[in-house]
Short mmCIF file of C-alpha atoms and ligand atoms in Angstrom, two decimals:
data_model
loop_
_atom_site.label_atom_id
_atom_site.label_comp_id
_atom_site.label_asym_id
_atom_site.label_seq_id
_atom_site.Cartn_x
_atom_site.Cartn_y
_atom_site.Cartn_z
CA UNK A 1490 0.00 0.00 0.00
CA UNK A 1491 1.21 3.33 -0.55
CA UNK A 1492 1.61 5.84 2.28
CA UNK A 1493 1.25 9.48 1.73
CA UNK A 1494 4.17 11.22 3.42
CA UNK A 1495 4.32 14.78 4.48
CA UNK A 1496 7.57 16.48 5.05
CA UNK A 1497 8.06 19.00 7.72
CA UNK A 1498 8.49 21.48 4.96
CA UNK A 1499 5.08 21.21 3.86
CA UNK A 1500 6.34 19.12 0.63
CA UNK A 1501 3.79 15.97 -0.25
CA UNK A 1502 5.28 12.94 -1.57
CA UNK A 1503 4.44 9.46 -2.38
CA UNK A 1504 6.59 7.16 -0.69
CA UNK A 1505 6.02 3.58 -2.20
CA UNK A 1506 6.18 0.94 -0.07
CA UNK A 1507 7.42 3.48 2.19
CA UNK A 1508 10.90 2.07 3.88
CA UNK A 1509 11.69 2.45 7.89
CA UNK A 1510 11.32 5.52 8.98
CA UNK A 1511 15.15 5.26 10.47
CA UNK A 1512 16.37 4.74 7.54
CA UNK A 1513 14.38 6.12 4.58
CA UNK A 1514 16.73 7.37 2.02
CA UNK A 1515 13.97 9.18 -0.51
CA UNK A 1516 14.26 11.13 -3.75
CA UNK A 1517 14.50 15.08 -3.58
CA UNK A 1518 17.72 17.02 -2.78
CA UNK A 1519 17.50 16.51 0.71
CA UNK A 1520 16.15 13.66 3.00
CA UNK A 1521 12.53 13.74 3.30
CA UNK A 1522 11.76 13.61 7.20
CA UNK A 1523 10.33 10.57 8.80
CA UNK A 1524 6.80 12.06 9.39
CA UNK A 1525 4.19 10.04 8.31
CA UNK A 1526 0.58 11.57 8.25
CA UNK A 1527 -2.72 9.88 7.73
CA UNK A 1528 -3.72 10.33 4.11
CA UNK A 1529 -5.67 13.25 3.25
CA UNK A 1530 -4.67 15.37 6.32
CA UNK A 1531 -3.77 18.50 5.15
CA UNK A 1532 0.04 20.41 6.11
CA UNK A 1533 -0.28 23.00 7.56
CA UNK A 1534 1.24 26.07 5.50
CA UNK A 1535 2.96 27.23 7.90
CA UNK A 1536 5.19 24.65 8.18
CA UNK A 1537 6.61 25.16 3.89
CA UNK A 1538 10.38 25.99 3.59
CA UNK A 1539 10.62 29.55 1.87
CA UNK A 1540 12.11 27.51 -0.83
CA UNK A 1541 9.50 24.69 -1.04
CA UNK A 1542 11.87 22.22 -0.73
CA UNK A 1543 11.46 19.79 1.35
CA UNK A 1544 13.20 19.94 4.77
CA UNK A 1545 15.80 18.27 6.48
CA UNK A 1546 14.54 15.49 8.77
CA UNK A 1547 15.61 15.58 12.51
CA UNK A 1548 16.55 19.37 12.03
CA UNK A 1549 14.01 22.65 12.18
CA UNK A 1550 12.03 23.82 9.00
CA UNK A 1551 14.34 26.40 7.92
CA UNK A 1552 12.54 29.31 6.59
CA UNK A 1553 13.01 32.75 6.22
CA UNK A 1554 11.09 35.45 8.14
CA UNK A 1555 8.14 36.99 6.30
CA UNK A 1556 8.63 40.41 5.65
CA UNK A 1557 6.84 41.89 8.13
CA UNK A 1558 8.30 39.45 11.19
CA UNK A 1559 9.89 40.63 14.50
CA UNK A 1560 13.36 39.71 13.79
CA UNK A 1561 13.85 36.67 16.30
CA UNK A 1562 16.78 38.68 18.08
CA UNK A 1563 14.30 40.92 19.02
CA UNK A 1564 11.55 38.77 19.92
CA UNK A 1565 10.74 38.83 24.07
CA UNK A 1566 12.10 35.86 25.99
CA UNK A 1567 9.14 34.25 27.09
CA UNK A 1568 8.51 32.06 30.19
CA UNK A 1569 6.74 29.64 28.44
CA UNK A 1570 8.39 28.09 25.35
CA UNK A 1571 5.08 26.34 24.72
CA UNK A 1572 1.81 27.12 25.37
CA UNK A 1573 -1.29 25.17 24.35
CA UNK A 1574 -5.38 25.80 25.28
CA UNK A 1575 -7.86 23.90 24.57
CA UNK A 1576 -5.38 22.29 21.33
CA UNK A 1577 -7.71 19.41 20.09
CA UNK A 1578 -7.22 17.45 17.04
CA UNK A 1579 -9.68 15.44 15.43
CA UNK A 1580 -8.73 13.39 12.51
CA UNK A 1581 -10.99 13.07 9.54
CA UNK A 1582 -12.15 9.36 10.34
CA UNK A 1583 -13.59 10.97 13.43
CA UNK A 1584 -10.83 9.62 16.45
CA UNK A 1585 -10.09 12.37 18.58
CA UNK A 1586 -6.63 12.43 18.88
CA UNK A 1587 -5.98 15.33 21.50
CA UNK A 1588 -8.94 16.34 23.17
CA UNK A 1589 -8.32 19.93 25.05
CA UNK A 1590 -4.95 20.12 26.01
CA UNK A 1591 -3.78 22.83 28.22
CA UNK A 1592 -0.26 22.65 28.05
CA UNK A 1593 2.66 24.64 29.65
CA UNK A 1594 6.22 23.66 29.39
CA UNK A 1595 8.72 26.21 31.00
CA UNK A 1596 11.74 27.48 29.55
CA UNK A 1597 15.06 25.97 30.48
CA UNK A 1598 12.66 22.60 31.34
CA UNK A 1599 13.35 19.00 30.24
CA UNK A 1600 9.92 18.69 29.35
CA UNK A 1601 8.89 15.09 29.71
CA UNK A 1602 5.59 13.90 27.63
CA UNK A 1603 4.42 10.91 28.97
CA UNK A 1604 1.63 9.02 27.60
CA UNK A 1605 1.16 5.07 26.57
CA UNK A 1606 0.78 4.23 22.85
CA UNK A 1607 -1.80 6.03 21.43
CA UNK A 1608 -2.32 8.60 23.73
CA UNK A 1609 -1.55 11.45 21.25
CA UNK A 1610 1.81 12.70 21.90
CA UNK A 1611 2.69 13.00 18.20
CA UNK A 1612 -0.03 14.33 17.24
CA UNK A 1613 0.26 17.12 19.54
CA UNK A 1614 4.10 17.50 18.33
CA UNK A 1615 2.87 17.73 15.22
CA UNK A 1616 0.42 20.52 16.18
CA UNK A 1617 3.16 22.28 17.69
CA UNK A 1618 4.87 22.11 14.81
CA UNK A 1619 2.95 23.49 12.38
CA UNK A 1620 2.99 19.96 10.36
CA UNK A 1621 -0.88 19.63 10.52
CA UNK A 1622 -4.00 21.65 11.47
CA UNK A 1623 -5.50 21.89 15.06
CA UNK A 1624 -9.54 21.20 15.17
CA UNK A 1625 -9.51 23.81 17.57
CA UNK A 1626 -7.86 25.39 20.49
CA UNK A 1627 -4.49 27.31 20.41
CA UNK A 1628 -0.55 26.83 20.35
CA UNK A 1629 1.94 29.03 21.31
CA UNK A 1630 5.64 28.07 20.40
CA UNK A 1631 8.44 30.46 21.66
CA UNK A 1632 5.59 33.24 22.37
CA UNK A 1633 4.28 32.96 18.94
CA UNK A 1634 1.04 31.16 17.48
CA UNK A 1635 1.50 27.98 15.56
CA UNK A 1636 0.73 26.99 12.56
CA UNK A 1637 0.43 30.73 11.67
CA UNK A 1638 4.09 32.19 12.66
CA UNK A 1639 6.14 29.15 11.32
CA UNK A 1640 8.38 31.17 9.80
CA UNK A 1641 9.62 33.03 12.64
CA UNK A 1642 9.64 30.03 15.19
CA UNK A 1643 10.60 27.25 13.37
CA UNK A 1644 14.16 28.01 12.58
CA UNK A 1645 14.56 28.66 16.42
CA UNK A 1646 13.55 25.04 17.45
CA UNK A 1647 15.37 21.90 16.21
CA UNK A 1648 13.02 18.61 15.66
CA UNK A 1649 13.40 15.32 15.48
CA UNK A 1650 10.27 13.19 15.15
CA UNK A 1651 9.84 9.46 14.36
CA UNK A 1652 13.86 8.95 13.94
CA UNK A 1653 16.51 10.48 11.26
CA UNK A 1654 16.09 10.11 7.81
CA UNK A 1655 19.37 9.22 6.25
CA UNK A 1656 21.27 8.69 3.41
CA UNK A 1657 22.81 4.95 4.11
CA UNK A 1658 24.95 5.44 1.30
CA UNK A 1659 26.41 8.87 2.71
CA UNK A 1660 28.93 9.36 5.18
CA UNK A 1661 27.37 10.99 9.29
CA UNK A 1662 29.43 13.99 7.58
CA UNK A 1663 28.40 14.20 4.25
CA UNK A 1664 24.52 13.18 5.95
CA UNK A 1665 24.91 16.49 7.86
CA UNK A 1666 26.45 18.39 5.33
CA UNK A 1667 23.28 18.06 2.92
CA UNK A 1668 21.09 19.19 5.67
CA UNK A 1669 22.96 22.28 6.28
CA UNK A 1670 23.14 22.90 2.31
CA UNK A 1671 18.97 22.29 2.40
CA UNK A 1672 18.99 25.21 4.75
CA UNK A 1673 18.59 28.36 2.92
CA UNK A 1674 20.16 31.02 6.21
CA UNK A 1675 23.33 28.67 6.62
CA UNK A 1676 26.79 30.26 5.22
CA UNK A 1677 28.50 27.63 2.90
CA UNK A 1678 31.72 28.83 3.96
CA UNK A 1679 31.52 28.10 7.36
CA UNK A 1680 29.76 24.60 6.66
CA UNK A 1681 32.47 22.43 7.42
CA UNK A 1682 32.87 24.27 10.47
CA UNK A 1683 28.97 24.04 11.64
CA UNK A 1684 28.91 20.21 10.52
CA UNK A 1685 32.44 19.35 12.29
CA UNK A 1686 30.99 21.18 15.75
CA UNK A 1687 27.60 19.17 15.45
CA UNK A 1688 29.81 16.29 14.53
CA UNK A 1689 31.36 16.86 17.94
CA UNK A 1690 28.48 17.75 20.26
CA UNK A 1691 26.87 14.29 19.57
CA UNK A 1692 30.09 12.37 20.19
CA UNK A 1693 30.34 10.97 16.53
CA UNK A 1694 33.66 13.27 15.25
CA UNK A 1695 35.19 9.70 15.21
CA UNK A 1696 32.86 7.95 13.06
CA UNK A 1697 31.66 10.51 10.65
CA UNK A 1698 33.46 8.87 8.24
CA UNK A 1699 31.56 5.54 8.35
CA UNK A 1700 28.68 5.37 6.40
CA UNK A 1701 25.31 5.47 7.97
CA UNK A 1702 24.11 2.71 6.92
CA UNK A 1703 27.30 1.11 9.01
CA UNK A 1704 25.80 3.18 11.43
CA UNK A 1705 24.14 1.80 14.72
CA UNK A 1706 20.73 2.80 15.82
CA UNK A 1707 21.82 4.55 18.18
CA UNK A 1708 24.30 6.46 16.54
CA UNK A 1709 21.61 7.20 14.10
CA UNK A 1710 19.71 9.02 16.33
CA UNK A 1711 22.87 10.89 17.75
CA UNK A 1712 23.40 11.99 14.15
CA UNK A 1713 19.69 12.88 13.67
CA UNK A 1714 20.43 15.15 17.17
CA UNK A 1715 23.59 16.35 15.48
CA UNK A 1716 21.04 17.61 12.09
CA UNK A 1717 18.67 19.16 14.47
CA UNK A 1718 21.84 21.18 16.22
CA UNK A 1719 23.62 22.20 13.10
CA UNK A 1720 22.34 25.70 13.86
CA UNK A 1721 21.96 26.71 17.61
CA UNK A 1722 18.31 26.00 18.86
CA UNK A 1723 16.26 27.37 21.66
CA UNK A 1724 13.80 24.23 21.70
CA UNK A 1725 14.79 20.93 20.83
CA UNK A 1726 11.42 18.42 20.24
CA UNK A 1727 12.17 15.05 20.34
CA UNK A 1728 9.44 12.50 19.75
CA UNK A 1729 10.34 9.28 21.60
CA UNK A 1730 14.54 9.68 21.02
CA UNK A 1731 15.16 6.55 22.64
CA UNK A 1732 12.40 4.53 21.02
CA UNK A 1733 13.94 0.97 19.87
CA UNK A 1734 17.90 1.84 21.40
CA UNK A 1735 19.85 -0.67 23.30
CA UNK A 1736 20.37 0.44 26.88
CA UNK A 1737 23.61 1.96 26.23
CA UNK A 1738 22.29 4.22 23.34
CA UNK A 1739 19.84 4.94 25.96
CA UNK A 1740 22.04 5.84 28.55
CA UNK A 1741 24.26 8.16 25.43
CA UNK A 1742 21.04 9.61 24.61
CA UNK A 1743 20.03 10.69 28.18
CA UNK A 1744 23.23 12.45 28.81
CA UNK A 1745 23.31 14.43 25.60
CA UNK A 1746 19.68 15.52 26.27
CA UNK A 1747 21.27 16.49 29.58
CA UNK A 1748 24.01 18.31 28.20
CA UNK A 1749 21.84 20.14 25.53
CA UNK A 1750 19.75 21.54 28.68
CA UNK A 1751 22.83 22.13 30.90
CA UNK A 1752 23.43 24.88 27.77
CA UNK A 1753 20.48 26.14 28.28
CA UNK A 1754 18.52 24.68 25.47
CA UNK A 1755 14.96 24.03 26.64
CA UNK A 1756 14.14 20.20 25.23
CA UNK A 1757 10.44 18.75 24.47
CA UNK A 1758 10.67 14.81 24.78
CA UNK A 1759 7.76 12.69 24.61
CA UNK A 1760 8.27 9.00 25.74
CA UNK A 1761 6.32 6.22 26.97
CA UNK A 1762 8.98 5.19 29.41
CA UNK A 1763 8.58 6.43 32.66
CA UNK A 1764 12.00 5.52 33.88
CA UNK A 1765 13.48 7.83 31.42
CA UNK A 1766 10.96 10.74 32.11
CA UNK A 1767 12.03 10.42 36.02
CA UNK A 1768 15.76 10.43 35.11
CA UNK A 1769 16.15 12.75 32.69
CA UNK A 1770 13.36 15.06 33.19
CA UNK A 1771 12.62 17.96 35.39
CA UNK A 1772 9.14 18.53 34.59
CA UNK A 1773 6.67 16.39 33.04
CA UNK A 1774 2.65 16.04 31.82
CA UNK A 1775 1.06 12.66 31.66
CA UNK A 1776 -1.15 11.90 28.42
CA UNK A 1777 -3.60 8.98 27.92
CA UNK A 1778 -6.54 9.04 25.84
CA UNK A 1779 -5.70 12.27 23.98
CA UNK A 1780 -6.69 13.85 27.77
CA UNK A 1781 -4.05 15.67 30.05
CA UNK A 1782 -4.47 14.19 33.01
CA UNK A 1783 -0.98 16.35 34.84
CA UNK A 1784 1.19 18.17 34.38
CA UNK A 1785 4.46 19.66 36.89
CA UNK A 1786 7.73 19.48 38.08
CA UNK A 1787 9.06 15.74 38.42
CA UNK A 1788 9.08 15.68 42.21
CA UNK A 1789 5.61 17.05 42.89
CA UNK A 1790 4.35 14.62 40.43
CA UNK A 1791 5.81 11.43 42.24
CA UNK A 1792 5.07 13.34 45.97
CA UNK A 1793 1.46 13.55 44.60
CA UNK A 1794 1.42 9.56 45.13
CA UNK A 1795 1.91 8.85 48.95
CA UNK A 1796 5.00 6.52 49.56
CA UNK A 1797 4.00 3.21 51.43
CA UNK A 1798 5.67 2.60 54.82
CA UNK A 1799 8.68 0.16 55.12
CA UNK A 1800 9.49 -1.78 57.96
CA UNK A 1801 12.50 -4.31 57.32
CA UNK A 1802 12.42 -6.87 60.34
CA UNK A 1803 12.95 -10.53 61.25
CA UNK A 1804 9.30 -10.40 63.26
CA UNK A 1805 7.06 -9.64 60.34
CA UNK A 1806 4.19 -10.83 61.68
CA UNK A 1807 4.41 -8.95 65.21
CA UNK A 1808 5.09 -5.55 63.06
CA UNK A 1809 1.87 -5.93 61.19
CA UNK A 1810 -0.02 -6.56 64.24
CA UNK A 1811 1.46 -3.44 65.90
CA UNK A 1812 0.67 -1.48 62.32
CA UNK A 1813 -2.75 -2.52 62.02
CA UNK A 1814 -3.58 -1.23 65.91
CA UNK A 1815 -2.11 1.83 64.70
CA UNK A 1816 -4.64 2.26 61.42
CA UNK A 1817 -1.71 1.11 58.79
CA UNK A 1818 -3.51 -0.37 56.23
CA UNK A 1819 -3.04 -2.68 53.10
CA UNK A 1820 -0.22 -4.13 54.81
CA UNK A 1821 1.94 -6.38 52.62
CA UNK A 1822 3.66 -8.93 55.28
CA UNK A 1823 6.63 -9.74 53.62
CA UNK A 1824 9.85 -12.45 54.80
CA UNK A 1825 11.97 -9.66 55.94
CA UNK A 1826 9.36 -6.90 56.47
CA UNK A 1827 6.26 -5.46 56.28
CA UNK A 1828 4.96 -2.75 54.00
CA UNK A 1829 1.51 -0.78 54.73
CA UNK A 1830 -0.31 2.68 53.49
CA UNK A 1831 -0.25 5.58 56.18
CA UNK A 1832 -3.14 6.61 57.65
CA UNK A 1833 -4.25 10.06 55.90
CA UNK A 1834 -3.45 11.66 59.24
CA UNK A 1835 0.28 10.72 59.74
CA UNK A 1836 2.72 12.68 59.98
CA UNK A 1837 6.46 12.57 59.35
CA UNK A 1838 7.47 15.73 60.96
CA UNK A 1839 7.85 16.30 64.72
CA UNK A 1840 4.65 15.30 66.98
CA UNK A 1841 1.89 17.13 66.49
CA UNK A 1842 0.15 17.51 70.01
CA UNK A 1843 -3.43 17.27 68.46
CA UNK A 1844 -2.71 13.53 67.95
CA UNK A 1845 -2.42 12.56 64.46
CA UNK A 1846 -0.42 9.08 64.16
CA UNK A 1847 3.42 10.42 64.59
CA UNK A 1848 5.43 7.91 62.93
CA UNK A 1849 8.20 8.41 65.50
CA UNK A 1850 5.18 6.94 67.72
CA UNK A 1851 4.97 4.37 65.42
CA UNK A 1852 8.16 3.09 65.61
CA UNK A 1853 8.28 3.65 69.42
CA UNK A 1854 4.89 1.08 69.26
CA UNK A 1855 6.51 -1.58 67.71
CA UNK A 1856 9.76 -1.26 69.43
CA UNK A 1857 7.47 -1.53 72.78
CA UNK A 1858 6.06 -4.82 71.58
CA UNK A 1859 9.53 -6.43 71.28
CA UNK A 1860 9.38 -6.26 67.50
CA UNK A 1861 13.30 -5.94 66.46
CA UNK A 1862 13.42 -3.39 63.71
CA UNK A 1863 16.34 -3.29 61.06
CA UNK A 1864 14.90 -0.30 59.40
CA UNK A 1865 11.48 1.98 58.81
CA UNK A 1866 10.56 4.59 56.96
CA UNK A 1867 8.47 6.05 53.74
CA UNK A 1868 9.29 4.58 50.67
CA UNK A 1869 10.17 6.93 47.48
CA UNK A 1870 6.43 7.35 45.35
CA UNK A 1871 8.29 7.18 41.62
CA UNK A 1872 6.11 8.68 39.01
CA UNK A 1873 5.32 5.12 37.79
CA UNK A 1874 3.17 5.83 41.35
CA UNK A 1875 1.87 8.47 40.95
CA UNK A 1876 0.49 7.42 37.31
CA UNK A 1877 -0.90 4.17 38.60
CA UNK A 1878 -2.70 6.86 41.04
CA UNK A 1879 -4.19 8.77 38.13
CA UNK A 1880 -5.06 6.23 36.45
CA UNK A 1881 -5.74 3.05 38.22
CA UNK A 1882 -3.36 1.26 35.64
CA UNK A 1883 -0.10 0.27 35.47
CA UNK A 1884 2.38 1.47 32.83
CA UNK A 1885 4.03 0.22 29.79
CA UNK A 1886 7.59 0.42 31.27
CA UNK A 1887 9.96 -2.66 29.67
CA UNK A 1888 8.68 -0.69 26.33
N1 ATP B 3065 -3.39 10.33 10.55
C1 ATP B 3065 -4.23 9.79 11.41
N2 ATP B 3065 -5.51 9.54 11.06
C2 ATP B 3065 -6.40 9.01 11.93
N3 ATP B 3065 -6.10 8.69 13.22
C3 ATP B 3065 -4.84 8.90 13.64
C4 ATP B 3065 -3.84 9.47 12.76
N4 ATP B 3065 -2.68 9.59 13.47
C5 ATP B 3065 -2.94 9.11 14.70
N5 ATP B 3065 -4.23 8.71 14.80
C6 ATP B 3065 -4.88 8.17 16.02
O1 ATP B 3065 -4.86 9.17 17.02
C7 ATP B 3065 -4.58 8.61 18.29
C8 ATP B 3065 -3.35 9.26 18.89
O2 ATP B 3065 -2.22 8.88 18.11
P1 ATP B 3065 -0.76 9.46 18.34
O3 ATP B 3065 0.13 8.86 17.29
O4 ATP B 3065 -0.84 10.93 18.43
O5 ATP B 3065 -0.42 8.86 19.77
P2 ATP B 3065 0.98 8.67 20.47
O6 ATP B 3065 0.75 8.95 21.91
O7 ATP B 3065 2.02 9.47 19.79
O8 ATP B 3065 1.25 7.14 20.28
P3 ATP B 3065 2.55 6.38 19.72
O9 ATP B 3065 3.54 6.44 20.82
O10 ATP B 3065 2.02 5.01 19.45
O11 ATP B 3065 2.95 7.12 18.47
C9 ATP B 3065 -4.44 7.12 18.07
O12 ATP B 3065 -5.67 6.51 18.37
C10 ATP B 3065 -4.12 6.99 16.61
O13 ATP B 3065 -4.60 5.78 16.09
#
């Protein structure tokens, strides 16, 4: 069957039999970019190269301001680097992809976008960037409305959705030296210069001789990074970077994405994984059903779900005697502990004379009943928690 393919630059093509996305090497004088949209969905204009040409996968839409832009040097740093109300998308067969979403992602945030399969993460990153139409609502990217300013934001944010598209037969180099030539702003005589930095910043100056194809997939998506940063980029959106890595090009991925935002660079990454979200995130929204169901910082996320106590001892059963008396419920009696849910009323801090449960009382209680304890406390609520909270499900976290 044939898939209709939409580059980021607005450009439709037919893409026979249309090859991994990781790997598509397609006609045109640049790679076309990975995106695949639902036939008959319409690009948005906004996203079209001022050349028409189709534009570089993994990097931004390069365009040129329209005459009457705010040059971007001048634009006002805004707080919010994206800003979404009410942004719904329905498709034409009817599914509501995004239904409402109120989104705010700070600047200088690792922005975590956290959703199972299906939930509509791309097709809010597609929203955002300007590749199709919202039903309704709003989008603000960089202080400026999406689809309609493009132009002007586009250049400033670097994208890579749904994996590179590369030339197999090309070396990383010569990859990243056709994306820079595909953008109309970038100086061919300081090319070599902008590819060999890029080159550098992903960790690949060693192997950018190898062809891609020789490449693995991991250091495919560090050279799809290395596209998107070929000019310097105040938003980076990544959509699912680490989908289908080993570990290890997991782990190499994480710490660029933390490098990029050590500089500064404020990074968009939607995953499924909530591992990754907690370690390389600082603020996060959870997705599912094309719904937001939160969205904050990392910790107030996982302190929204209440840790469970912990009570590592060799008298199990004693301990959750002593914790039921006390109103610990749902205790789990384990070999070498016991682990139970707080009463709403306990506190952690020092003793409240009213007379809420004091765990320091607690552990004074079970102590007084000869139970021998090793250790006690709260455990850490991890965001895998606090989703299971919102949602009464577990999560898709092997991938
Ligand atoms: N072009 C399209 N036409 C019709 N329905 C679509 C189209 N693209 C996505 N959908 C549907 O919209 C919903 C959200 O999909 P979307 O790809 O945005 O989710 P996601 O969270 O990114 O999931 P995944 O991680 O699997 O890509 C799904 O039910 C999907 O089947």
């Amino acid at each position: 069957m044939e898939e209709e393919r939409i580059a980021s630059g607005g450009g439709r093509m037919k893409a026979p039999g249309a090859p991994s996305a990781r790997q598509t090497a397609v006609r045109g004088s640049a790679p076309e970019p990975p995106t695949a949209v639902g036939p008959g969905e319409p690009a948005a204009p906004a996203a079209r190269t001022a050349s028409g040409a189709p534009a570089p996968a993994g990097a931004a839409v390069h365009a040129e301001p329209e005459p009457s832009a705010e040059p971007a040097a001048t634009a006002p740093a805004v707080a919010a680097v994206i800003e979404t109300r009410g942004l719904t998308k329905r498709y034409r067969g009817g599914q509501l992809a995004v239904d409402g979403l109120d989104l705010t992602v700070p600047r200088g945030s690792v922005f975590g976008f956290l959703g199972p399969n299906g939930s509509g993460k791309t097709t809010t990153i597609r929203m955002l960037m300007g590749l199709i139409e919202p039903s309704s609502g709003t989008a603000h990217v960089l202080g400026e409305p999406m689809p309609r300013a493009g132009r002007r934001v586009l250049p400033r944010v670097g994208a890579l959705i749904e994996g590179p598209a590369l030339y197999g037969f090309l070396s990383g180099r010569d990859n990243l030296v056709r994306y820079d030539a595909a953008d109309p702003t970038a100086d061919p005589r300081t090319r070599a210069a902008r590819v060999a930095a890029a080159l550098d910043r992903v960790g690949l100056a060693a192997a950018a001789g190898k062809k891609a194809r020789a490449y693995s997939l991991g250091m495919k998506q560090r050279l799809g990074l290395a596209a998107a940063l070929l000019q310097p980029r105040e938003l980076l959106v990544l959509d699912e970077p680490t989908n289908g890595l080993d570990p290890q090009g997991m782990r190499e991925i994480r710490t660029l994405v933390r490098e990029l935002a050590a500089d500064g660079t404020t990074v968009f990454l939607s995953s499924h994984l909530l591992d990754e979200i907690e370690q390389v995130c600082t603020h996060a929204a959870v997705m599912a059903q094309g719904r937001l169901l939160t969205q904050g910082t990392v910790g107030e996320l996982a302190s929204s779900a209440r840790g469970r106590l912990a009570v590592t001892t060799p008298d199990p059963t004693d301990a959750a005697r002593v914790l039921k008396e006390h109103g610990v419920t749902d205790l789990v009696v384990l070999e070498t502990g016991v682990t139970g849910e707080l009463p709403h009323t306990a506190l952690s801090g020092p003793a409240d004379p009213a007379g809420p449960l004091d765990l320091a009382d607690l552990n004074a209680a079970l102590v007084r009943a000869d139970v021998r304890v090793r250790s006690f406390g709260i455990e850490r609520a991890s965001l895998e928690d606090a989703f299971v909270a919102l949602t009464g499900e577990g999560f898709d976290v092997a991938g």
